Amino acid sequence: QKKSKDKKSIQPGVVYLATVPPYMKPQKLRDLLEQYGNVTKLYLAPEDETVWKKRKKSGGNTKKKYTEGWIQFAEKKVAKKVAMMLNGQQIGGKKRNFYYYDIWNVKYLSGFKWEHLTEKMIYESKTRQARLRAEIAKTKKTNEYYLDRVTQGRAIDEIRSRKAKQKIKNKNDQVQTSGKKDVVSEHKPQRRQFFQHSPTGAESKLKKPDKQDAKKSKLLSQIL
């Protein structure tokens, strides 16, 4: 019965690491904390991948950083003791240690269980996926709007270009027709008129006595 009571009394405790020293790996953190007690579980949240890619592209350190962490000790009292003892203290160790001057930022999470972290991670994953889907949909909508605007702009430019070509063509046709008229008028033959005088005695020769008129005059003279 005493052993069962001891098992029930021994419960794990979780501490929260608000800041992780730059480029510290999970195994290094485990090695530092296990000198104070038995670490059963450990999780470090990696930095955003876009931040890492941006740093890598700019020529910075290619190692991945971790932003925060959760560490579970086998005993609750050990977790409390570690949080109280290390919080605000220098990591220390040997001076040549890369993390010698870094400061611990540890807090004990009362009533927190590892299952809560799993639920939190699932929730954050779903939230991140939903946000990513929303951003993709927004980007897709923006791209579609841009493509529609580009298509409309090209159609308008094509209509304007066609109208401008038609206008130039009409103008050239007018110039050609007016030029033809000028050429025809220039090459049109001119008729010259000559004024002639009637010859002398032409009227007497042209007016010859009609035979019927002579008969009529002879008949009238006989009657009278």
PDB file of C-alpha atoms in Angstrom:
ATOM      1  CA  GLN A   1       0.000   0.000   0.000  1.00  0.00           C
ATOM      2  CA  LYS A   2       2.852   2.339   0.773  1.00  0.00           C
ATOM      3  CA  LYS A   3       4.354   1.656  -2.630  1.00  0.00           C
ATOM      4  CA  SER A   4       1.017   2.414  -4.363  1.00  0.00           C
ATOM      5  CA  LYS A   5       0.716   5.631  -2.379  1.00  0.00           C
ATOM      6  CA  ASP A   6       4.266   6.573  -3.351  1.00  0.00           C
ATOM      7  CA  LYS A   7       3.480   5.930  -7.028  1.00  0.00           C
ATOM      8  CA  LYS A   8       0.366   8.076  -6.806  1.00  0.00           C
ATOM      9  CA  SER A   9       2.244  10.870  -5.070  1.00  0.00           C
ATOM     10  CA  ILE A  10       5.032  10.881  -7.668  1.00  0.00           C
ATOM     11  CA  GLN A  11       3.662  12.873 -10.595  1.00  0.00           C
ATOM     12  CA  PRO A  12       5.552  14.480 -13.461  1.00  0.00           C
ATOM     13  CA  GLY A  13       5.954  18.228 -13.674  1.00  0.00           C
ATOM     14  CA  VAL A  14       6.389  20.459 -16.697  1.00  0.00           C
ATOM     15  CA  VAL A  15       8.457  23.625 -16.967  1.00  0.00           C
ATOM     16  CA  TYR A  16       8.218  26.208 -19.735  1.00  0.00           C
ATOM     17  CA  LEU A  17      11.309  27.651 -21.393  1.00  0.00           C
ATOM     18  CA  ALA A  18      10.285  31.100 -22.689  1.00  0.00           C
ATOM     19  CA  THR A  19      13.486  31.681 -24.641  1.00  0.00           C
ATOM     20  CA  VAL A  20      15.906  29.122 -26.000  1.00  0.00           C
ATOM     21  CA  PRO A  21      19.557  30.157 -26.330  1.00  0.00           C
ATOM     22  CA  PRO A  22      20.439  30.782 -29.982  1.00  0.00           C
ATOM     23  CA  TYR A  23      21.069  27.616 -31.997  1.00  0.00           C
ATOM     24  CA  MET A  24      20.888  25.363 -28.930  1.00  0.00           C
ATOM     25  CA  LYS A  25      19.824  21.858 -29.940  1.00  0.00           C
ATOM     26  CA  PRO A  26      17.361  19.712 -27.958  1.00  0.00           C
ATOM     27  CA  GLN A  27      20.043  17.208 -26.965  1.00  0.00           C
ATOM     28  CA  LYS A  28      22.271  19.953 -25.554  1.00  0.00           C
ATOM     29  CA  LEU A  29      19.372  21.320 -23.508  1.00  0.00           C
ATOM     30  CA  ARG A  30      18.585  17.830 -22.197  1.00  0.00           C
ATOM     31  CA  ASP A  31      22.204  17.351 -21.145  1.00  0.00           C
ATOM     32  CA  LEU A  32      22.166  20.674 -19.240  1.00  0.00           C
ATOM     33  CA  LEU A  33      18.904  19.959 -17.392  1.00  0.00           C
ATOM     34  CA  GLU A  34      19.391  16.290 -16.595  1.00  0.00           C
ATOM     35  CA  GLN A  35      22.074  17.168 -14.052  1.00  0.00           C
ATOM     36  CA  TYR A  36      19.200  18.505 -11.899  1.00  0.00           C
ATOM     37  CA  GLY A  37      16.708  15.689 -12.449  1.00  0.00           C
ATOM     38  CA  ASN A  38      15.315  13.015 -14.736  1.00  0.00           C
ATOM     39  CA  VAL A  39      13.929  14.568 -17.949  1.00  0.00           C
ATOM     40  CA  THR A  40      11.238  12.346 -19.449  1.00  0.00           C
ATOM     41  CA  LYS A  41       9.992  14.506 -22.311  1.00  0.00           C
ATOM     42  CA  LEU A  42      11.266  17.573 -24.138  1.00  0.00           C
ATOM     43  CA  TYR A  43       9.911  19.642 -27.000  1.00  0.00           C
ATOM     44  CA  LEU A  44      11.356  22.764 -28.622  1.00  0.00           C
ATOM     45  CA  ALA A  45       9.307  24.844 -31.055  1.00  0.00           C
ATOM     46  CA  PRO A  46      11.338  25.647 -34.184  1.00  0.00           C
ATOM     47  CA  GLU A  47      11.423  29.147 -35.621  1.00  0.00           C
ATOM     48  CA  ASP A  48       9.276  30.080 -38.583  1.00  0.00           C
ATOM     49  CA  GLU A  49      10.617  28.558 -41.785  1.00  0.00           C
ATOM     50  CA  THR A  50      10.286  31.850 -43.698  1.00  0.00           C
ATOM     51  CA  VAL A  51      12.543  33.561 -41.125  1.00  0.00           C
ATOM     52  CA  TRP A  52      15.129  30.783 -41.449  1.00  0.00           C
ATOM     53  CA  LYS A  53      15.045  30.955 -45.273  1.00  0.00           C
ATOM     54  CA  LYS A  54      15.393  34.746 -45.189  1.00  0.00           C
ATOM     55  CA  ARG A  55      18.410  34.540 -42.842  1.00  0.00           C
ATOM     56  CA  LYS A  56      19.975  31.808 -44.964  1.00  0.00           C
ATOM     57  CA  LYS A  57      19.433  33.806 -48.169  1.00  0.00           C
ATOM     58  CA  SER A  58      21.028  36.917 -46.663  1.00  0.00           C
ATOM     59  CA  GLY A  59      24.158  34.911 -45.811  1.00  0.00           C
ATOM     60  CA  GLY A  60      23.476  34.425 -42.078  1.00  0.00           C
ATOM     61  CA  ASN A  61      23.774  31.338 -39.917  1.00  0.00           C
ATOM     62  CA  THR A  62      22.195  28.330 -41.608  1.00  0.00           C
ATOM     63  CA  LYS A  63      21.487  26.519 -38.321  1.00  0.00           C
ATOM     64  CA  LYS A  64      17.889  26.409 -37.160  1.00  0.00           C
ATOM     65  CA  LYS A  65      16.834  28.265 -34.034  1.00  0.00           C
ATOM     66  CA  TYR A  66      14.171  27.376 -31.485  1.00  0.00           C
ATOM     67  CA  THR A  67      11.836  29.967 -30.023  1.00  0.00           C
ATOM     68  CA  GLU A  68      10.409  28.216 -26.906  1.00  0.00           C
ATOM     69  CA  GLY A  69      10.345  24.853 -25.189  1.00  0.00           C
ATOM     70  CA  TRP A  70       8.566  22.525 -22.763  1.00  0.00           C
ATOM     71  CA  ILE A  71      10.430  20.093 -20.519  1.00  0.00           C
ATOM     72  CA  GLN A  72       8.807  17.388 -18.411  1.00  0.00           C
ATOM     73  CA  PHE A  73      10.587  16.082 -15.331  1.00  0.00           C
ATOM     74  CA  ALA A  74       9.738  12.740 -13.793  1.00  0.00           C
ATOM     75  CA  GLU A  75       8.864  14.406 -10.466  1.00  0.00           C
ATOM     76  CA  LYS A  76       6.798  17.519  -9.927  1.00  0.00           C
ATOM     77  CA  LYS A  77       8.901  18.721  -6.995  1.00  0.00           C
ATOM     78  CA  VAL A  78      12.050  18.508  -9.113  1.00  0.00           C
ATOM     79  CA  ALA A  79      10.402  20.584 -11.855  1.00  0.00           C
ATOM     80  CA  LYS A  80       9.435  23.255  -9.309  1.00  0.00           C
ATOM     81  CA  LYS A  81      12.937  23.247  -7.827  1.00  0.00           C
ATOM     82  CA  VAL A  82      14.616  23.566 -11.225  1.00  0.00           C
ATOM     83  CA  ALA A  83      12.352  26.487 -12.251  1.00  0.00           C
ATOM     84  CA  MET A  84      13.011  28.370  -8.971  1.00  0.00           C
ATOM     85  CA  MET A  85      16.750  27.691  -9.026  1.00  0.00           C
ATOM     86  CA  LEU A  86      17.545  28.417 -12.686  1.00  0.00           C
ATOM     87  CA  ASN A  87      15.174  31.239 -13.656  1.00  0.00           C
ATOM     88  CA  GLY A  88      17.122  34.445 -14.280  1.00  0.00           C
ATOM     89  CA  GLN A  89      20.489  32.745 -13.728  1.00  0.00           C
ATOM     90  CA  GLN A  90      23.389  32.547 -16.125  1.00  0.00           C
ATOM     91  CA  ILE A  91      23.860  29.181 -17.849  1.00  0.00           C
ATOM     92  CA  GLY A  92      27.546  29.341 -17.013  1.00  0.00           C
ATOM     93  CA  GLY A  93      29.770  26.311 -17.172  1.00  0.00           C
ATOM     94  CA  LYS A  94      33.154  26.662 -18.770  1.00  0.00           C
ATOM     95  CA  LYS A  95      33.971  30.094 -20.170  1.00  0.00           C
ATOM     96  CA  ARG A  96      34.696  28.705 -23.573  1.00  0.00           C
ATOM     97  CA  ASN A  97      31.162  27.322 -23.627  1.00  0.00           C
ATOM     98  CA  PHE A  98      29.118  28.924 -26.424  1.00  0.00           C
ATOM     99  CA  TYR A  99      26.150  29.468 -24.062  1.00  0.00           C
ATOM    100  CA  TYR A 100      28.160  30.680 -21.074  1.00  0.00           C
ATOM    101  CA  TYR A 101      26.611  34.179 -20.950  1.00  0.00           C
ATOM    102  CA  ASP A 102      23.026  33.184 -21.839  1.00  0.00           C
ATOM    103  CA  ILE A 103      20.316  33.519 -19.192  1.00  0.00           C
ATOM    104  CA  TRP A 104      17.764  30.883 -18.178  1.00  0.00           C
ATOM    105  CA  ASN A 105      14.129  31.937 -18.580  1.00  0.00           C
ATOM    106  CA  VAL A 106      12.216  29.079 -16.934  1.00  0.00           C
ATOM    107  CA  LYS A 107       8.768  28.883 -15.371  1.00  0.00           C
ATOM    108  CA  TYR A 108       6.953  26.007 -13.707  1.00  0.00           C
ATOM    109  CA  LEU A 109       3.506  25.287 -15.207  1.00  0.00           C
ATOM    110  CA  SER A 110       1.181  24.383 -12.383  1.00  0.00           C
ATOM    111  CA  GLY A 111      -1.509  21.849 -13.323  1.00  0.00           C
ATOM    112  CA  PHE A 112      -0.119  21.542 -16.827  1.00  0.00           C
ATOM    113  CA  LYS A 113       0.028  18.092 -18.405  1.00  0.00           C
ATOM    114  CA  TRP A 114       1.888  16.948 -21.497  1.00  0.00           C
ATOM    115  CA  GLU A 115      -1.463  16.164 -23.157  1.00  0.00           C
ATOM    116  CA  HIS A 116      -2.256  19.869 -23.019  1.00  0.00           C
ATOM    117  CA  LEU A 117       0.846  20.562 -25.086  1.00  0.00           C
ATOM    118  CA  THR A 118      -0.200  17.969 -27.650  1.00  0.00           C
ATOM    119  CA  GLU A 119      -3.645  19.554 -27.896  1.00  0.00           C
ATOM    120  CA  LYS A 120      -2.038  22.980 -28.169  1.00  0.00           C
ATOM    121  CA  MET A 121       0.235  21.782 -30.970  1.00  0.00           C
ATOM    122  CA  ILE A 122      -2.703  20.233 -32.843  1.00  0.00           C
ATOM    123  CA  TYR A 123      -4.730  23.418 -32.449  1.00  0.00           C
ATOM    124  CA  GLU A 124      -1.840  25.604 -33.609  1.00  0.00           C
ATOM    125  CA  SER A 125      -1.237  23.282 -36.562  1.00  0.00           C
ATOM    126  CA  LYS A 126      -4.885  23.521 -37.615  1.00  0.00           C
ATOM    127  CA  THR A 127      -4.851  27.286 -37.136  1.00  0.00           C
ATOM    128  CA  ARG A 128      -1.659  27.584 -39.169  1.00  0.00           C
ATOM    129  CA  GLN A 129      -3.113  25.436 -41.949  1.00  0.00           C
ATOM    130  CA  ALA A 130      -6.327  27.480 -42.000  1.00  0.00           C
ATOM    131  CA  ARG A 131      -4.319  30.707 -42.161  1.00  0.00           C
ATOM    132  CA  LEU A 132      -2.195  29.260 -44.936  1.00  0.00           C
ATOM    133  CA  ARG A 133      -5.286  28.234 -46.921  1.00  0.00           C
ATOM    134  CA  ALA A 134      -6.752  31.721 -46.465  1.00  0.00           C
ATOM    135  CA  GLU A 135      -3.515  33.326 -47.691  1.00  0.00           C
ATOM    136  CA  ILE A 136      -3.382  30.989 -50.698  1.00  0.00           C
ATOM    137  CA  ALA A 137      -7.017  31.765 -51.562  1.00  0.00           C
ATOM    138  CA  LYS A 138      -6.344  35.495 -51.233  1.00  0.00           C
ATOM    139  CA  THR A 139      -3.243  35.254 -53.424  1.00  0.00           C
ATOM    140  CA  LYS A 140      -5.146  33.214 -56.006  1.00  0.00           C
ATOM    141  CA  LYS A 141      -7.973  35.761 -56.051  1.00  0.00           C
ATOM    142  CA  THR A 142      -5.485  38.616 -56.463  1.00  0.00           C
ATOM    143  CA  ASN A 143      -3.738  36.788 -59.315  1.00  0.00           C
ATOM    144  CA  GLU A 144      -7.054  36.107 -61.068  1.00  0.00           C
ATOM    145  CA  TYR A 145      -8.060  39.778 -60.734  1.00  0.00           C
ATOM    146  CA  TYR A 146      -4.670  40.857 -62.094  1.00  0.00           C
ATOM    147  CA  LEU A 147      -4.948  38.464 -65.044  1.00  0.00           C
ATOM    148  CA  ASP A 148      -8.462  39.723 -65.817  1.00  0.00           C
ATOM    149  CA  ARG A 149      -7.220  43.302 -65.776  1.00  0.00           C
ATOM    150  CA  VAL A 150      -4.300  42.395 -68.045  1.00  0.00           C
ATOM    151  CA  THR A 151      -6.649  40.644 -70.491  1.00  0.00           C
ATOM    152  CA  GLN A 152      -9.008  43.632 -70.520  1.00  0.00           C
ATOM    153  CA  GLY A 153      -6.092  45.994 -71.053  1.00  0.00           C
ATOM    154  CA  ARG A 154      -4.810  43.963 -73.978  1.00  0.00           C
ATOM    155  CA  ALA A 155      -8.291  43.892 -75.553  1.00  0.00           C
ATOM    156  CA  ILE A 156      -8.627  47.681 -75.177  1.00  0.00           C
ATOM    157  CA  ASP A 157      -5.155  48.228 -76.653  1.00  0.00           C
ATOM    158  CA  GLU A 158      -6.014  45.971 -79.581  1.00  0.00           C
ATOM    159  CA  ILE A 159      -9.259  47.884 -80.266  1.00  0.00           C
ATOM    160  CA  ARG A 160      -7.427  51.215 -80.120  1.00  0.00           C
ATOM    161  CA  SER A 161      -4.695  49.929 -82.403  1.00  0.00           C
ATOM    162  CA  ARG A 162      -7.262  48.650 -84.908  1.00  0.00           C
ATOM    163  CA  LYS A 163      -9.111  51.983 -84.877  1.00  0.00           C
ATOM    164  CA  ALA A 164      -5.865  53.901 -85.369  1.00  0.00           C
ATOM    165  CA  LYS A 165      -4.913  51.683 -88.340  1.00  0.00           C
ATOM    166  CA  GLN A 166      -8.368  52.145 -89.885  1.00  0.00           C
ATOM    167  CA  LYS A 167      -8.125  55.899 -89.445  1.00  0.00           C
ATOM    168  CA  ILE A 168      -4.718  55.985 -91.150  1.00  0.00           C
ATOM    169  CA  LYS A 169      -6.041  53.799 -93.965  1.00  0.00           C
ATOM    170  CA  ASN A 170      -9.056  56.076 -94.528  1.00  0.00           C
ATOM    171  CA  LYS A 171      -6.796  59.106 -94.582  1.00  0.00           C
ATOM    172  CA  ASN A 172      -4.487  57.476 -97.131  1.00  0.00           C
ATOM    173  CA  ASP A 173      -7.487  56.534 -99.306  1.00  0.00           C
ATOM    174  CA  GLN A 174      -8.702  60.146 -99.283  1.00  0.00           C
ATOM    175  CA  VAL A 175      -5.255  61.374-100.265  1.00  0.00           C
ATOM    176  CA  GLN A 176      -5.074  58.859-103.127  1.00  0.00           C
ATOM    177  CA  THR A 177      -8.550  59.753-104.511  1.00  0.00           C
ATOM    178  CA  SER A 178      -7.833  63.489-104.370  1.00  0.00           C
ATOM    179  CA  GLY A 179      -4.508  62.890-106.121  1.00  0.00           C
ATOM    180  CA  LYS A 180      -6.223  60.968-108.921  1.00  0.00           C
ATOM    181  CA  LYS A 181      -8.691  63.810-109.463  1.00  0.00           C
ATOM    182  CA  ASP A 182      -5.856  66.294-109.715  1.00  0.00           C
ATOM    183  CA  VAL A 183      -4.051  64.084-112.232  1.00  0.00           C
ATOM    184  CA  VAL A 184      -7.188  63.720-114.380  1.00  0.00           C
ATOM    185  CA  SER A 185      -7.834  67.448-114.322  1.00  0.00           C
ATOM    186  CA  GLU A 186      -4.234  68.142-115.265  1.00  0.00           C
ATOM    187  CA  HIS A 187      -4.269  65.746-118.276  1.00  0.00           C
ATOM    188  CA  LYS A 188      -7.755  66.713-119.527  1.00  0.00           C
ATOM    189  CA  PRO A 189      -7.462  67.951-123.187  1.00  0.00           C
ATOM    190  CA  GLN A 190      -8.490  71.572-123.806  1.00  0.00           C
ATOM    191  CA  ARG A 191     -10.725  72.383-126.793  1.00  0.00           C
ATOM    192  CA  ARG A 192      -9.738  75.507-128.703  1.00  0.00           C
ATOM    193  CA  GLN A 193     -12.494  77.542-130.404  1.00  0.00           C
ATOM    194  CA  PHE A 194     -11.961  79.530-133.598  1.00  0.00           C
ATOM    195  CA  PHE A 195     -14.299  82.386-134.641  1.00  0.00           C
ATOM    196  CA  GLN A 196     -15.059  82.403-138.420  1.00  0.00           C
ATOM    197  CA  HIS A 197     -16.565  85.177-140.624  1.00  0.00           C
ATOM    198  CA  SER A 198     -19.283  84.252-143.093  1.00  0.00           C
ATOM    199  CA  PRO A 199     -18.169  84.625-146.777  1.00  0.00           C
ATOM    200  CA  THR A 200     -19.611  87.416-149.030  1.00  0.00           C
ATOM    201  CA  GLY A 201     -22.773  86.438-151.028  1.00  0.00           C
ATOM    202  CA  ALA A 202     -23.135  83.322-149.099  1.00  0.00           C
ATOM    203  CA  GLU A 203     -26.662  84.177-147.994  1.00  0.00           C
ATOM    204  CA  SER A 204     -27.907  84.626-151.659  1.00  0.00           C
ATOM    205  CA  LYS A 205     -26.346  81.367-152.662  1.00  0.00           C
ATOM    206  CA  LEU A 206     -27.780  79.534-149.760  1.00  0.00           C
ATOM    207  CA  LYS A 207     -31.348  80.891-150.267  1.00  0.00           C
ATOM    208  CA  LYS A 208     -32.446  79.384-153.558  1.00  0.00           C
ATOM    209  CA  PRO A 209     -36.027  80.123-154.879  1.00  0.00           C
ATOM    210  CA  ASP A 210     -38.427  77.333-154.084  1.00  0.00           C
ATOM    211  CA  LYS A 211     -40.430  75.934-157.104  1.00  0.00           C
ATOM    212  CA  GLN A 212     -43.674  75.814-155.114  1.00  0.00           C
ATOM    213  CA  ASP A 213     -43.360  79.480-154.205  1.00  0.00           C
ATOM    214  CA  ALA A 214     -42.907  80.335-157.902  1.00  0.00           C
ATOM    215  CA  LYS A 215     -46.051  78.418-158.868  1.00  0.00           C
ATOM    216  CA  LYS A 216     -48.078  80.108-156.137  1.00  0.00           C
ATOM    217  CA  SER A 217     -47.016  83.563-157.246  1.00  0.00           C
ATOM    218  CA  LYS A 218     -47.817  82.741-160.938  1.00  0.00           C
ATOM    219  CA  LEU A 219     -51.286  81.460-159.981  1.00  0.00           C
ATOM    220  CA  LEU A 220     -52.065  84.605-157.993  1.00  0.00           C
ATOM    221  CA  SER A 221     -51.039  86.811-160.870  1.00  0.00           C
ATOM    222  CA  GLN A 222     -53.419  85.019-163.230  1.00  0.00           C
ATOM    223  CA  ILE A 223     -56.354  85.363-160.882  1.00  0.00           C
ATOM    224  CA  LEU A 224     -55.758  88.995-160.337  1.00  0.00           C
TER     225      LEU A 224
END
